[in-house]
């Protein structure tokens, strides 16, 4: 797939400042999935500075994105970026903790896609809270399931906090892969992405 619009400068700047925006491969994959399903709406958990939201809306026709960001500074920067590129009509961004966010505020539910890209230790909570707002035939995409490959060798992780975090990601992975109601496809793309669908 050829991308029509990219935000290379924004991506580069974000990476320089350690803002974990999606890797190019990963965002391409996400956009491809949205295309394939002719998605009209996506709910994103974790906006950071709006990079992925802009990439999605710029490259998927008639897509509406709603996105939630906890960090005020990043939220402000995202608003600035979204405004600068004139995507205010296609992107709604909320400054809030997605875990306590009031879902009655959501405008485009149910969504064709739920994209989870926020605090990794909370993936199951995000999933359980927002999956009721996904269309019956919609998809849930989760990023960063490999944690830089560490997930495959947890016992050798030295840093205690990192180890705890990776264990939590592993727990989510095991939980979702063994869930009776969902089927999961795993892709070794970017930092590990999976697509979850209702059975
Ligand atoms: N999707 C973005 C990257 C998101 S990085 C992109 O690819 O461009 C993850 C973001 O999730 C961070 O900015 C972090 O502040 C945010 N986050 C973490 N926990 C959150 C929560 N509970 N609710 C909302 N946002 C959260
Ligand atoms: Mg990510």
PDB file of C-alpha atoms and ligand atoms in Angstrom, residues 19-22 27 44-53 68-71 74 96-99 115 117-119 122 126, ligand 1:
ATOM      1  CA  UNK A  19       7.161   9.871  22.667  1.00  0.00           C
ATOM      2  CA  UNK A  20       6.260   6.335  21.684  1.00  0.00           C
ATOM      3  CA  UNK A  21       4.343   6.982  18.455  1.00  0.00           C
ATOM      4  CA  UNK A  22       3.535   3.968  16.332  1.00  0.00           C
ATOM      5  CA  UNK A  27       0.718   2.398  11.358  1.00  0.00           C
ATOM      6  CA  UNK A  44      -8.144   5.245  19.912  1.00  0.00           C
ATOM      7  CA  UNK A  45      -6.900   4.901  23.484  1.00  0.00           C
ATOM      8  CA  UNK A  46      -3.662   6.889  23.772  1.00  0.00           C
ATOM      9  CA  UNK A  47      -3.366   9.838  21.362  1.00  0.00           C
ATOM     10  CA  UNK A  48       0.071  11.120  22.384  1.00  0.00           C
ATOM     11  CA  UNK A  49       0.609  14.104  20.036  1.00  0.00           C
ATOM     12  CA  UNK A  50      -1.977  13.028  17.484  1.00  0.00           C
ATOM     13  CA  UNK A  51       0.377  11.328  15.047  1.00  0.00           C
ATOM     14  CA  UNK A  52      -1.521   8.072  14.580  1.00  0.00           C
ATOM     15  CA  UNK A  53      -4.910   9.842  14.543  1.00  0.00           C
ATOM     16  CA  UNK A  68      -8.346   9.854  24.496  1.00  0.00           C
ATOM     17  CA  UNK A  69      -5.116  11.173  26.036  1.00  0.00           C
ATOM     18  CA  UNK A  70      -4.248  11.393  29.715  1.00  0.00           C
ATOM     19  CA  UNK A  71      -1.216  13.645  29.560  1.00  0.00           C
ATOM     20  CA  UNK A  74       0.675  15.802  24.877  1.00  0.00           C
ATOM     21  CA  UNK A  96      -8.902  12.288  30.238  1.00  0.00           C
ATOM     22  CA  UNK A  97      -7.907   9.015  31.830  1.00  0.00           C
ATOM     23  CA  UNK A  98      -9.434   6.361  29.578  1.00  0.00           C
ATOM     24  CA  UNK A  99      -9.982   4.145  32.611  1.00  0.00           C
ATOM     25  CA  UNK A 115      -7.247   0.806  18.741  1.00  0.00           C
ATOM     26  CA  UNK A 117      -2.174   2.049  22.332  1.00  0.00           C
ATOM     27  CA  UNK A 118      -1.909   3.387  25.893  1.00  0.00           C
ATOM     28  CA  UNK A 119      -0.510   2.157  29.247  1.00  0.00           C
ATOM     29  CA  UNK A 122      -3.852  -1.780  31.683  1.00  0.00           C
ATOM     30  CA  UNK A 126      -9.124  -0.853  28.412  1.00  0.00           C
TER      31      UNK A 126
HETATM   32  N1  LIG B   1      -1.154   6.341  19.387  1.00  0.00           N
HETATM   33  C1  LIG B   1      -0.049   7.282  19.478  1.00  0.00           C
HETATM   34  C2  LIG B   1       0.951   6.883  20.524  1.00  0.00           C
HETATM   35  C3  LIG B   1       0.403   6.724  21.905  1.00  0.00           C
HETATM   36  S1  LIG B   1       1.657   6.569  23.137  1.00  0.00           S
HETATM   37  C4  LIG B   1       0.655   7.338  18.125  1.00  0.00           C
HETATM   38  O1  LIG B   1       0.999   6.275  17.590  1.00  0.00           O
HETATM   39  O2  LIG B   1       0.873   8.437  17.623  1.00  0.00           O
HETATM   40  C5  LIG B   1       0.683   6.152  24.511  1.00  0.00           C
HETATM   41  C6  LIG B   1      -0.077   7.324  25.109  1.00  0.00           C
HETATM   42  O3  LIG B   1      -1.051   6.797  25.994  1.00  0.00           O
HETATM   43  C7  LIG B   1       0.785   8.251  25.943  1.00  0.00           C
HETATM   44  O4  LIG B   1       0.776   9.553  25.410  1.00  0.00           O
HETATM   45  C8  LIG B   1       0.164   8.222  27.333  1.00  0.00           C
HETATM   46  O5  LIG B   1       0.141   9.481  27.977  1.00  0.00           O
HETATM   47  C9  LIG B   1      -1.253   7.736  27.018  1.00  0.00           C
HETATM   48  N2  LIG B   1      -1.935   7.076  28.134  1.00  0.00           N
HETATM   49  C10 LIG B   1      -1.414   6.236  29.058  1.00  0.00           C
HETATM   50  N3  LIG B   1      -2.351   5.824  29.907  1.00  0.00           N
HETATM   51  C11 LIG B   1      -3.516   6.404  29.521  1.00  0.00           C
HETATM   52  C12 LIG B   1      -4.837   6.385  30.028  1.00  0.00           C
HETATM   53  N4  LIG B   1      -5.150   5.676  31.112  1.00  0.00           N
HETATM   54  N5  LIG B   1      -5.772   7.098  29.385  1.00  0.00           N
HETATM   55  C13 LIG B   1      -5.456   7.841  28.293  1.00  0.00           C
HETATM   56  N6  LIG B   1      -4.218   7.898  27.775  1.00  0.00           N
HETATM   57  C14 LIG B   1      -3.251   7.190  28.382  1.00  0.00           C
END
